Short mmCIF file of C-alpha atoms and ligand atoms in Angstrom, two decimals:
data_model
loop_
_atom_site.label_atom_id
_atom_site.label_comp_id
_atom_site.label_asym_id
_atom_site.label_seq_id
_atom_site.Cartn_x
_atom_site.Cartn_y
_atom_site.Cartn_z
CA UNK V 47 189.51 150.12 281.21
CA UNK V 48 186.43 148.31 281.71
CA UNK V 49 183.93 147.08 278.79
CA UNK V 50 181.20 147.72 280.35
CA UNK V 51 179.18 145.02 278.35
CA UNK V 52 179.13 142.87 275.05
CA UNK V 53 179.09 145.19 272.03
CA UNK V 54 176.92 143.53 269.08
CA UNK V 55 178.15 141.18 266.53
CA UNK V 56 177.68 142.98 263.13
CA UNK V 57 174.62 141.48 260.98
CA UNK V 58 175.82 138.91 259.06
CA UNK V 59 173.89 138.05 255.45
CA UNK V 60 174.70 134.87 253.79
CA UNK V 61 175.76 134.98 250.62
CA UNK V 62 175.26 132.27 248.10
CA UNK V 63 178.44 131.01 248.24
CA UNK V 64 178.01 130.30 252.32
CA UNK V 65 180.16 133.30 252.76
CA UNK V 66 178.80 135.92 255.68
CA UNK V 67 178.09 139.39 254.43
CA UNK V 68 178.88 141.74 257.05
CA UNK V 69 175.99 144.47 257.13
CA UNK V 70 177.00 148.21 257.85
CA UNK V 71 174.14 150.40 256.83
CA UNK V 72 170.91 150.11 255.13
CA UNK V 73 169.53 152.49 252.98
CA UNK V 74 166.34 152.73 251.38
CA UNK V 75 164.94 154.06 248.53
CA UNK V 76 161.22 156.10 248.24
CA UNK V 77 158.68 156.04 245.70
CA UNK V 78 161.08 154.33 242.69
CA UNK V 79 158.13 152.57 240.58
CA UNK V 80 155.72 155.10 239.32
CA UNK V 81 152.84 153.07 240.21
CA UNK V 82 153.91 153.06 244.31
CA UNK V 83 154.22 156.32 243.82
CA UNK V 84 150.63 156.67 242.07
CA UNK V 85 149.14 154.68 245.31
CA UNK V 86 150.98 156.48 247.86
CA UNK V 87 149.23 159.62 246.27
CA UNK V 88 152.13 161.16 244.41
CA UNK V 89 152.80 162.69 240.75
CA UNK V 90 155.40 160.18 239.64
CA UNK V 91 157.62 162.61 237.78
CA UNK V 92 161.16 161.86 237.88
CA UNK V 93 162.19 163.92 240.73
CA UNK V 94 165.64 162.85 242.53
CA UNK V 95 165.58 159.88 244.28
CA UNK V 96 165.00 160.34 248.18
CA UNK V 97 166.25 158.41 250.87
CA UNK V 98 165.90 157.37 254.67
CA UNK V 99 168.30 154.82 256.41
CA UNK V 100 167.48 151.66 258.93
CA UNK V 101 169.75 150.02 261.50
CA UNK V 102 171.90 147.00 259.91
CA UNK V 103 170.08 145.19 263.20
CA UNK V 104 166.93 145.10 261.37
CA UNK V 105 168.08 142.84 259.21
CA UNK V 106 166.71 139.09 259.35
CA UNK V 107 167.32 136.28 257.31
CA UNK V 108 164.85 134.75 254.95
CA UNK V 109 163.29 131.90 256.74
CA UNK V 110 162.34 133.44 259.76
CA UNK V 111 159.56 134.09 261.53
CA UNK V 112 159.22 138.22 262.52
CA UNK V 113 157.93 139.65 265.32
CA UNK V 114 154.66 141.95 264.68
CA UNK V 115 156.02 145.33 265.93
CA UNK V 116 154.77 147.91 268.63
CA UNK V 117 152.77 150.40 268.36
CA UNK V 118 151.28 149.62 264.80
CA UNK V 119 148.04 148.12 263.92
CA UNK V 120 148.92 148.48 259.90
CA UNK V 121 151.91 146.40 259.17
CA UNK V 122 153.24 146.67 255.57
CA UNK V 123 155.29 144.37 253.24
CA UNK V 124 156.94 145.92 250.48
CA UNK V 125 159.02 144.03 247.99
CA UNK V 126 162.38 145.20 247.01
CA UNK V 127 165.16 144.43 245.30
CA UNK V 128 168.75 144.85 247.30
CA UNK V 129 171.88 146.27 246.12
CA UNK V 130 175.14 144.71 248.23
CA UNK V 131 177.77 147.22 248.10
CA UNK V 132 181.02 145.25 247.78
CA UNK V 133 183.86 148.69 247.65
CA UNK V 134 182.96 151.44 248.88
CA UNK V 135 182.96 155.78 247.46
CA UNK V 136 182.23 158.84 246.93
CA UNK V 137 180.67 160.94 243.96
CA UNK V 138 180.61 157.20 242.65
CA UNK V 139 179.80 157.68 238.44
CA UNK V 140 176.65 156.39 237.02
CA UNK V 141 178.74 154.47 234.53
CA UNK V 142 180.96 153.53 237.07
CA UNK V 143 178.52 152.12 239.84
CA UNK V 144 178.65 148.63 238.87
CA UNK V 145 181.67 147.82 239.46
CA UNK V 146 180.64 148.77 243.20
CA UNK V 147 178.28 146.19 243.83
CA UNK V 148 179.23 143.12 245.36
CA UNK V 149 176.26 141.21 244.57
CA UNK V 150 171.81 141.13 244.68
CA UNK V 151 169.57 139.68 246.97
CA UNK V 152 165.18 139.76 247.28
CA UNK V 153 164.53 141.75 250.73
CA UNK V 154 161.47 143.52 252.31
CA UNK V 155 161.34 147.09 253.81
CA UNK V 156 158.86 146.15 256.53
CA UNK V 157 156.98 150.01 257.73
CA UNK V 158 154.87 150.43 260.22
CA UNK V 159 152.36 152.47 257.70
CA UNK V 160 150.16 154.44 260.01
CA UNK V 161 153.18 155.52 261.89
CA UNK V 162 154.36 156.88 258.51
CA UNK V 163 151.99 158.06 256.99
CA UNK V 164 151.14 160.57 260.14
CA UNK V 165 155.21 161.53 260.02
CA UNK V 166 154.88 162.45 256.57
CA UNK V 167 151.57 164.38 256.62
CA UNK V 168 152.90 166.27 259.69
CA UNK V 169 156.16 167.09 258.37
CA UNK V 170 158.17 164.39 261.03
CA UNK V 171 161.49 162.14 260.51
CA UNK V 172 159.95 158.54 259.27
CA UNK V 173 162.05 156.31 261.62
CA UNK V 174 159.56 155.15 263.92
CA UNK V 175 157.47 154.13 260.78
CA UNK V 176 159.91 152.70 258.90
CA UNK V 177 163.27 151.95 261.14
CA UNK V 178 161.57 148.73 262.67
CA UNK V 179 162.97 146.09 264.78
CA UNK V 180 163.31 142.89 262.08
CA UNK V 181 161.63 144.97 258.86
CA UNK V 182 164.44 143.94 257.06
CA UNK V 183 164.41 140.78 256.09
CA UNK V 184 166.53 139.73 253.43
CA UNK V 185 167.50 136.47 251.34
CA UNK V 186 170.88 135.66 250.02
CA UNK V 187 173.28 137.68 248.07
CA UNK V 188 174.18 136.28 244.92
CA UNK V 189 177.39 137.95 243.69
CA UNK V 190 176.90 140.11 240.62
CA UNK V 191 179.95 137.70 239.07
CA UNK V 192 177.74 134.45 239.49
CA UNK V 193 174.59 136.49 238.42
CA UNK V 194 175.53 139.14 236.43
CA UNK V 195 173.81 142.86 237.10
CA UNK V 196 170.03 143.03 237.66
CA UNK V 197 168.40 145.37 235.08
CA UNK V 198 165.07 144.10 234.54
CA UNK V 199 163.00 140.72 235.17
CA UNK V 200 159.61 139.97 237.37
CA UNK V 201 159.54 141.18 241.17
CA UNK V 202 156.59 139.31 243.02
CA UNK V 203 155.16 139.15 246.72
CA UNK V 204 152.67 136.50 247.35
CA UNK V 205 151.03 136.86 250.90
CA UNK V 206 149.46 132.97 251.97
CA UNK V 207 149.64 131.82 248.29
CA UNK V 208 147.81 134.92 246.72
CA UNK V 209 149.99 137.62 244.34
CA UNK V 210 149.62 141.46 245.83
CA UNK V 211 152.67 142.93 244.16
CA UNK V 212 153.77 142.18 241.01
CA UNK V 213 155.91 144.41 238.10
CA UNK V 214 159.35 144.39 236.81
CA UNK V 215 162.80 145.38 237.98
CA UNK V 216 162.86 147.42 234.65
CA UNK V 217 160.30 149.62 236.00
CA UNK V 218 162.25 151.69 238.56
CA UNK V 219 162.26 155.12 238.11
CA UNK V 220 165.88 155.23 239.05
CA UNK V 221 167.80 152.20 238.03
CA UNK V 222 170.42 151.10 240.37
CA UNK V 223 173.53 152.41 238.87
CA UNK V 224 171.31 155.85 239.34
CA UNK V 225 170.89 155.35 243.19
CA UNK V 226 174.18 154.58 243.47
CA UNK V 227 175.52 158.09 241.83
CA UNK V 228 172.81 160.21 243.98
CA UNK V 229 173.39 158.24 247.16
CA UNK V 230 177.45 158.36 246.87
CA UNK V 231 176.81 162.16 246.23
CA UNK V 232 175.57 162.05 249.74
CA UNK V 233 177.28 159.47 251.92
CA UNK V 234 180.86 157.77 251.16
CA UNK V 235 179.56 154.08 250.58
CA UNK V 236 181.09 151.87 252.09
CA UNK V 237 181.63 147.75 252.11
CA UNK V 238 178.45 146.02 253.81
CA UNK V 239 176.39 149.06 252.76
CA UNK V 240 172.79 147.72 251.68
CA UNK V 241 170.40 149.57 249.46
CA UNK V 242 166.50 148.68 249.17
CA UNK V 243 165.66 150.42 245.58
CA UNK V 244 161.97 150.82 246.20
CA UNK V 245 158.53 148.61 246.20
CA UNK V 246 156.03 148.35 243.30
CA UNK V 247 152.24 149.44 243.64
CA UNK V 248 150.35 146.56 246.02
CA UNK V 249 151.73 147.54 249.37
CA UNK V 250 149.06 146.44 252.23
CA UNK V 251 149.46 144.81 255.78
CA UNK V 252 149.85 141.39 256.81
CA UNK V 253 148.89 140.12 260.45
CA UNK V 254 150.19 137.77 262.90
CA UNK V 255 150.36 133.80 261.05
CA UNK V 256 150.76 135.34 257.30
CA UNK V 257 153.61 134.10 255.02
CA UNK V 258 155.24 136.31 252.53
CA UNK V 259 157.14 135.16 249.93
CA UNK V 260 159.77 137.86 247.46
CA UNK V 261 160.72 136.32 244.37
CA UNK V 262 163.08 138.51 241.50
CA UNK V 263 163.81 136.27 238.63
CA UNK V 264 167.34 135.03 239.17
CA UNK V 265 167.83 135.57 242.86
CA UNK V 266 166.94 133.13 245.68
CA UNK V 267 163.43 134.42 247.19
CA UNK V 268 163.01 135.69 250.84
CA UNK V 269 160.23 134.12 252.73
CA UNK V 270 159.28 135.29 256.22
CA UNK V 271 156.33 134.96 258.12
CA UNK V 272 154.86 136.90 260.52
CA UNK V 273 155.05 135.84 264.40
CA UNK V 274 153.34 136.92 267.43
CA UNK V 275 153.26 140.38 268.99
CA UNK V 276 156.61 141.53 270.19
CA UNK V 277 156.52 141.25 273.63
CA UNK V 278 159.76 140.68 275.26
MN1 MN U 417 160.52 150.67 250.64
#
């Protein structure tokens, strides 16, 4: 038998303690702060959460410089907070989801917007829109015992300096232990499993030289800036 080339290294996230995360799915939350999901043009009534999934390639590291994607000409931040799924399971308890999470980090679900927004008006999958090479950047993981569990406290995105999101972790719709129930009702989590829980209202598009900074009281903020048309 022949390996007929190098199969990937997993994506590694750093963890506070220096420790390398090894990333095995991504999933993100839609429309989980009511004012998004005012913006984005929808009734924010508590419907169940929904859900689409990115490669665990598309994750970068805070302090890098992204490539601005193919094919789009309306590049969007959004801020989220990130869930680190530490053991993995299945029909996973509300009260019990806690004890699932390894630990929190600041991230961004990078989407190419116009490419989404034509997939969802025509009734299409979302992956070109939002399964983008390097849209999702994320900081370190702080382990829920060094930090405790995130329930509430500021989320911010500053693009250049200026604030364009800016609301609290106690806004989601669907807390985390909540996403964690649904999603486990769907999937078997597993170790390495990532969940973005959803931006706040203020989504808009950055261009090539812009620096975006995530900051979530407590956690370590993820700042990436945006490079040069991918071209390679
Ligand atoms: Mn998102």
């Amino acid at each position: 038998m022949t390996l007929l080339f190098e199969p990937q290294v997993p994506t590694l996230a750093k963890t506070t303690r220096g420790d390398d995360f090894p990333v095995r799915r991504i999933f993100c939350v839609g429309r989980n702060y009511s004012e998004h999901t005012r913006e984005m043009g929808f009734d924010p009534d508590r419907e169940p959460p929904f859900f689409f999934t990115k490669w665990a390639e598309t994750v970068v590291p805070s302090g890098s410089a992204i490539c601005y994607p193919p094919g789009t000409s309306n590049f969007h931040y959004e801020a989220e907070l990130v869930v680190a799924i530490g053991s993995g399971g299945r029909n996973i308890a509300r009260e019990d989801a806690e004890k699932h999470i390894y630990g929190y980090a600041t991230g961004l679900d990078m989407t190419r917007r116009d490419l989404q927004l034509v997939a969802r008006d025509k009734g299409r999958p979302w992956d070109t829109g939002k399964n983008v090479e390097q849209s999702c950047p994320l900081g370190l993981i702080h382990p829920a015992s060094d930090v405790g569990h995130i329930q509430n406290g500021a989320i911010t995105l500053t693009v250049n300096g200026e604030t364009k999101q800016s609301s609290d972790i106690a806004d989601l719709i669907w807390p985390v232990p909540d996403v964690i129930a649904f999603l486990s009702a769907l999937y078997r989590l597993e170790p390495g499993d990532l969940i973005y829980t959803g931006t706040p209202a203020g989504v808009g598009a950055v261009v090539p030289g812009d620096r975006m900074i995530v900051a979530i009281e407590g956690l370590t903020p993820t700042e990436i800036e945006v490079g040069s048309i991918a071209d390679d």
